[in-house]
Amino acid sequence: MIAPRYFKPARFPADGAPEPLSFSVLRTARFDEVDALGLVWHGRYAGYFEDARVALSKYYGISYQTLHAAGVVAPIRQLRVDYEAPLRFDQEFRITAALFWNDAARLDFEYLIRDLDGAVLTRGCTVQLFLTLRGDLCYAKPDIYEEFCNRWKAGTLPPPPR
């Protein structure tokens, strides 16, 4: 689980909310991702976050394809990255994404990138808003996401794999 909270509690309301959902993926920094110093280029981290976010979304049945088939998309509205230590070429690391409950029609993710010893290398977060396929903002949760949230709150979602 990701702790402590990256945002202040007022940012992501949590009164009576279910526990965040988390999912981790392992990666290795590839040669094409590093600069001349052998350090992962800063612009690659958004893609690393996406690796974990896509895995979590697919596991819980709310993938981009599933949302699109239901008539909505969820583009990134906000991205924040805090670099604490560099990733290097051929270094293995774990990316963890956590989806936090929100009563609004949005997806609030927090991310941690750790080395295999558990040291935190990078922290980040994204906010995604729901839009119709025409590009109109959804002010209420789309039906597919509302159904997912009902299962989440009821505790009937599968636990993350170990």
PDB file of C-alpha atoms in Angstrom:
ATOM      1  CA  MET A   1       0.000   0.000   0.000  1.00  0.00           C
ATOM      2  CA  ILE A   2       1.145   3.522  -0.643  1.00  0.00           C
ATOM      3  CA  ALA A   3       1.573   5.555   2.547  1.00  0.00           C
ATOM      4  CA  PRO A   4       1.784   8.235   3.713  1.00  0.00           C
ATOM      5  CA  ARG A   5      -0.752   9.995   1.535  1.00  0.00           C
ATOM      6  CA  TYR A   6       0.878  11.951  -1.246  1.00  0.00           C
ATOM      7  CA  PHE A   7      -1.822  14.612  -1.224  1.00  0.00           C
ATOM      8  CA  LYS A   8      -3.394  16.354   1.727  1.00  0.00           C
ATOM      9  CA  PRO A   9      -6.652  14.634   2.731  1.00  0.00           C
ATOM     10  CA  ALA A  10      -8.658  17.601   1.429  1.00  0.00           C
ATOM     11  CA  ARG A  11      -7.345  16.852  -2.038  1.00  0.00           C
ATOM     12  CA  PHE A  12      -8.727  13.328  -2.178  1.00  0.00           C
ATOM     13  CA  PRO A  13     -11.734  13.107   0.172  1.00  0.00           C
ATOM     14  CA  ALA A  14     -11.739   9.881   2.159  1.00  0.00           C
ATOM     15  CA  ASP A  15     -14.594  10.019   4.714  1.00  0.00           C
ATOM     16  CA  GLY A  16     -16.160   6.566   4.742  1.00  0.00           C
ATOM     17  CA  ALA A  17     -14.215   5.634   1.645  1.00  0.00           C
ATOM     18  CA  PRO A  18     -12.999   2.099   0.978  1.00  0.00           C
ATOM     19  CA  GLU A  19      -9.296   1.345   1.103  1.00  0.00           C
ATOM     20  CA  PRO A  20      -7.333   2.313  -2.008  1.00  0.00           C
ATOM     21  CA  LEU A  21      -6.796  -0.348  -4.640  1.00  0.00           C
ATOM     22  CA  SER A  22      -3.169  -1.018  -5.504  1.00  0.00           C
ATOM     23  CA  PHE A  23      -1.272  -2.958  -8.118  1.00  0.00           C
ATOM     24  CA  SER A  24       2.451  -3.370  -8.788  1.00  0.00           C
ATOM     25  CA  VAL A  25       4.478  -4.237 -11.856  1.00  0.00           C
ATOM     26  CA  LEU A  26       8.176  -5.002 -12.260  1.00  0.00           C
ATOM     27  CA  ARG A  27      10.274  -3.303 -14.927  1.00  0.00           C
ATOM     28  CA  THR A  28      13.881  -2.992 -15.997  1.00  0.00           C
ATOM     29  CA  ALA A  29      15.263   0.304 -17.283  1.00  0.00           C
ATOM     30  CA  ARG A  30      16.051  -0.226 -20.960  1.00  0.00           C
ATOM     31  CA  PHE A  31      18.890   1.319 -22.946  1.00  0.00           C
ATOM     32  CA  ASP A  32      16.487   3.425 -25.040  1.00  0.00           C
ATOM     33  CA  GLU A  33      15.109   5.015 -21.830  1.00  0.00           C
ATOM     34  CA  VAL A  34      18.378   6.457 -20.509  1.00  0.00           C
ATOM     35  CA  ASP A  35      20.401   9.551 -21.323  1.00  0.00           C
ATOM     36  CA  ALA A  36      24.133   9.825 -22.019  1.00  0.00           C
ATOM     37  CA  LEU A  37      24.841   9.507 -18.284  1.00  0.00           C
ATOM     38  CA  GLY A  38      23.031   6.174 -18.095  1.00  0.00           C
ATOM     39  CA  LEU A  39      20.158   7.678 -16.077  1.00  0.00           C
ATOM     40  CA  VAL A  40      16.518   7.219 -17.041  1.00  0.00           C
ATOM     41  CA  TRP A  41      15.354  10.370 -18.803  1.00  0.00           C
ATOM     42  CA  HIS A  42      12.804  12.289 -16.709  1.00  0.00           C
ATOM     43  CA  GLY A  43      10.116  12.128 -19.401  1.00  0.00           C
ATOM     44  CA  ARG A  44       9.935   8.320 -19.192  1.00  0.00           C
ATOM     45  CA  TYR A  45       8.385   8.322 -15.727  1.00  0.00           C
ATOM     46  CA  ALA A  46       4.880   9.148 -16.967  1.00  0.00           C
ATOM     47  CA  GLY A  47       5.065   5.952 -19.035  1.00  0.00           C
ATOM     48  CA  TYR A  48       6.194   3.974 -15.999  1.00  0.00           C
ATOM     49  CA  PHE A  49       3.188   5.273 -14.060  1.00  0.00           C
ATOM     50  CA  GLU A  50       0.997   4.255 -16.976  1.00  0.00           C
ATOM     51  CA  ASP A  51       2.402   0.705 -16.904  1.00  0.00           C
ATOM     52  CA  ALA A  52       1.074   0.242 -13.359  1.00  0.00           C
ATOM     53  CA  ARG A  53      -2.145   2.214 -13.937  1.00  0.00           C
ATOM     54  CA  VAL A  54      -3.021   0.157 -17.028  1.00  0.00           C
ATOM     55  CA  ALA A  55      -2.299  -3.104 -15.189  1.00  0.00           C
ATOM     56  CA  LEU A  56      -4.514  -2.057 -12.253  1.00  0.00           C
ATOM     57  CA  SER A  57      -7.320  -0.894 -14.549  1.00  0.00           C
ATOM     58  CA  LYS A  58      -7.231  -4.085 -16.587  1.00  0.00           C
ATOM     59  CA  TYR A  59      -7.160  -6.300 -13.473  1.00  0.00           C
ATOM     60  CA  TYR A  60     -10.225  -4.576 -12.011  1.00  0.00           C
ATOM     61  CA  GLY A  61     -12.181  -4.436 -15.284  1.00  0.00           C
ATOM     62  CA  ILE A  62     -12.011  -0.704 -15.948  1.00  0.00           C
ATOM     63  CA  SER A  63      -9.418  -0.679 -18.735  1.00  0.00           C
ATOM     64  CA  TYR A  64      -9.262   2.051 -21.346  1.00  0.00           C
ATOM     65  CA  GLN A  65     -10.870  -0.340 -23.838  1.00  0.00           C
ATOM     66  CA  THR A  66     -13.718  -1.180 -21.444  1.00  0.00           C
ATOM     67  CA  LEU A  67     -14.393   2.498 -20.745  1.00  0.00           C
ATOM     68  CA  HIS A  68     -14.284   3.332 -24.453  1.00  0.00           C
ATOM     69  CA  ALA A  69     -16.741   0.537 -25.242  1.00  0.00           C
ATOM     70  CA  ALA A  70     -19.049   2.099 -22.637  1.00  0.00           C
ATOM     71  CA  GLY A  71     -18.826   5.488 -24.374  1.00  0.00           C
ATOM     72  CA  VAL A  72     -16.328   7.303 -22.165  1.00  0.00           C
ATOM     73  CA  VAL A  73     -12.626   8.092 -22.013  1.00  0.00           C
ATOM     74  CA  ALA A  74     -10.510   9.216 -19.066  1.00  0.00           C
ATOM     75  CA  PRO A  75      -7.670  11.503 -20.176  1.00  0.00           C
ATOM     76  CA  ILE A  76      -5.032  12.755 -17.774  1.00  0.00           C
ATOM     77  CA  ARG A  77      -5.907  16.189 -16.397  1.00  0.00           C
ATOM     78  CA  GLN A  78      -2.996  16.496 -13.990  1.00  0.00           C
ATOM     79  CA  LEU A  79       0.392  14.793 -13.604  1.00  0.00           C
ATOM     80  CA  ARG A  80       2.925  15.323 -10.859  1.00  0.00           C
ATOM     81  CA  VAL A  81       6.302  13.632 -10.509  1.00  0.00           C
ATOM     82  CA  ASP A  82       8.768  13.980  -7.639  1.00  0.00           C
ATOM     83  CA  TYR A  83      12.177  12.448  -8.283  1.00  0.00           C
ATOM     84  CA  GLU A  84      14.007  11.271  -5.186  1.00  0.00           C
ATOM     85  CA  ALA A  85      16.782   9.141  -6.677  1.00  0.00           C
ATOM     86  CA  PRO A  86      17.656   8.235 -10.265  1.00  0.00           C
ATOM     87  CA  LEU A  87      16.923   5.026 -12.085  1.00  0.00           C
ATOM     88  CA  ARG A  88      19.881   3.672 -14.051  1.00  0.00           C
ATOM     89  CA  PHE A  89      20.266   1.554 -17.155  1.00  0.00           C
ATOM     90  CA  ASP A  90      19.425  -2.126 -16.561  1.00  0.00           C
ATOM     91  CA  GLN A  91      18.155  -1.435 -13.033  1.00  0.00           C
ATOM     92  CA  GLU A  92      15.130  -3.471 -11.972  1.00  0.00           C
ATOM     93  CA  PHE A  93      12.362  -1.613 -10.158  1.00  0.00           C
ATOM     94  CA  ARG A  94       8.769  -1.927  -8.972  1.00  0.00           C
ATOM     95  CA  ILE A  95       6.037   0.538  -9.901  1.00  0.00           C
ATOM     96  CA  THR A  96       2.986   0.608  -7.630  1.00  0.00           C
ATOM     97  CA  ALA A  97      -0.199   2.419  -8.599  1.00  0.00           C
ATOM     98  CA  ALA A  98      -2.930   3.085  -6.047  1.00  0.00           C
ATOM     99  CA  LEU A  99      -6.430   4.211  -6.996  1.00  0.00           C
ATOM    100  CA  PHE A 100      -8.057   6.312  -4.283  1.00  0.00           C
ATOM    101  CA  TRP A 101     -11.782   6.635  -3.765  1.00  0.00           C
ATOM    102  CA  ASN A 102     -13.419   9.861  -4.862  1.00  0.00           C
ATOM    103  CA  ASP A 103     -17.120  10.701  -4.894  1.00  0.00           C
ATOM    104  CA  ALA A 104     -16.564  12.870  -7.974  1.00  0.00           C
ATOM    105  CA  ALA A 105     -16.381  11.637 -11.571  1.00  0.00           C
ATOM    106  CA  ARG A 106     -12.597  11.304 -11.646  1.00  0.00           C
ATOM    107  CA  LEU A 107      -9.762   8.858 -11.119  1.00  0.00           C
ATOM    108  CA  ASP A 108      -7.148   9.763  -8.496  1.00  0.00           C
ATOM    109  CA  PHE A 109      -3.966   7.695  -8.728  1.00  0.00           C
ATOM    110  CA  GLU A 110      -0.798   7.828  -6.682  1.00  0.00           C
ATOM    111  CA  TYR A 111       2.432   6.083  -7.675  1.00  0.00           C
ATOM    112  CA  LEU A 112       5.626   4.866  -6.076  1.00  0.00           C
ATOM    113  CA  ILE A 113       8.677   3.623  -7.883  1.00  0.00           C
ATOM    114  CA  ARG A 114      11.002   1.607  -5.660  1.00  0.00           C
ATOM    115  CA  ASP A 115      14.200  -0.309  -6.250  1.00  0.00           C
ATOM    116  CA  LEU A 116      14.142  -4.010  -5.412  1.00  0.00           C
ATOM    117  CA  ASP A 117      15.464  -3.246  -1.903  1.00  0.00           C
ATOM    118  CA  GLY A 118      12.375  -1.086  -1.293  1.00  0.00           C
ATOM    119  CA  ALA A 119      14.021   2.345  -1.444  1.00  0.00           C
ATOM    120  CA  VAL A 120      11.686   4.997  -2.872  1.00  0.00           C
ATOM    121  CA  LEU A 121      13.040   6.451  -6.112  1.00  0.00           C
ATOM    122  CA  THR A 122      10.064   8.389  -7.429  1.00  0.00           C
ATOM    123  CA  ARG A 123       6.610   9.484  -6.252  1.00  0.00           C
ATOM    124  CA  GLY A 124       3.821  10.811  -8.374  1.00  0.00           C
ATOM    125  CA  CYS A 125       0.127  11.218  -8.966  1.00  0.00           C
ATOM    126  CA  THR A 126      -2.366  11.708 -11.754  1.00  0.00           C
ATOM    127  CA  VAL A 127      -5.922  12.939 -11.952  1.00  0.00           C
ATOM    128  CA  GLN A 128      -8.122  11.743 -14.810  1.00  0.00           C
ATOM    129  CA  LEU A 129     -11.521  13.142 -15.716  1.00  0.00           C
ATOM    130  CA  PHE A 130     -14.247  11.306 -17.582  1.00  0.00           C
ATOM    131  CA  LEU A 131     -15.325  12.600 -20.988  1.00  0.00           C
ATOM    132  CA  THR A 132     -17.880  11.319 -23.447  1.00  0.00           C
ATOM    133  CA  LEU A 133     -16.558  10.160 -26.801  1.00  0.00           C
ATOM    134  CA  ARG A 134     -17.621  13.576 -28.161  1.00  0.00           C
ATOM    135  CA  GLY A 135     -15.379  15.253 -25.583  1.00  0.00           C
ATOM    136  CA  ASP A 136     -18.051  16.471 -23.167  1.00  0.00           C
ATOM    137  CA  LEU A 137     -17.130  16.461 -19.472  1.00  0.00           C
ATOM    138  CA  CYS A 138     -19.004  13.894 -17.365  1.00  0.00           C
ATOM    139  CA  TYR A 139     -20.235  15.615 -14.212  1.00  0.00           C
ATOM    140  CA  ALA A 140     -21.475  12.331 -12.737  1.00  0.00           C
ATOM    141  CA  LYS A 141     -19.682   9.009 -12.687  1.00  0.00           C
ATOM    142  CA  PRO A 142     -20.346   7.070 -15.898  1.00  0.00           C
ATOM    143  CA  ASP A 143     -22.552   4.021 -15.320  1.00  0.00           C
ATOM    144  CA  ILE A 144     -19.677   1.582 -15.859  1.00  0.00           C
ATOM    145  CA  TYR A 145     -17.528   3.362 -13.276  1.00  0.00           C
ATOM    146  CA  GLU A 146     -20.436   3.742 -10.849  1.00  0.00           C
ATOM    147  CA  GLU A 147     -20.997  -0.032 -11.001  1.00  0.00           C
ATOM    148  CA  PHE A 148     -17.291  -0.586 -10.365  1.00  0.00           C
ATOM    149  CA  CYS A 149     -17.408   1.813  -7.385  1.00  0.00           C
ATOM    150  CA  ASN A 150     -20.410  -0.024  -5.942  1.00  0.00           C
ATOM    151  CA  ARG A 151     -18.448  -3.295  -6.043  1.00  0.00           C
ATOM    152  CA  TRP A 152     -15.400  -1.550  -4.565  1.00  0.00           C
ATOM    153  CA  LYS A 153     -17.403  -0.081  -1.681  1.00  0.00           C
ATOM    154  CA  ALA A 154     -19.154  -3.425  -1.082  1.00  0.00           C
ATOM    155  CA  GLY A 155     -15.785  -5.159  -0.859  1.00  0.00           C
ATOM    156  CA  THR A 156     -16.516  -7.578  -3.684  1.00  0.00           C
ATOM    157  CA  LEU A 157     -13.514  -6.756  -5.893  1.00  0.00           C
ATOM    158  CA  PRO A 158     -10.724  -9.339  -6.053  1.00  0.00           C
ATOM    159  CA  PRO A 159      -7.658  -8.699  -3.918  1.00  0.00           C
ATOM    160  CA  PRO A 160      -4.554  -7.607  -5.816  1.00  0.00           C
ATOM    161  CA  PRO A 161      -2.249 -10.449  -6.830  1.00  0.00           C
ATOM    162  CA  ARG A 162       0.816 -11.042  -4.663  1.00  0.00           C
TER     163      ARG A 162
END
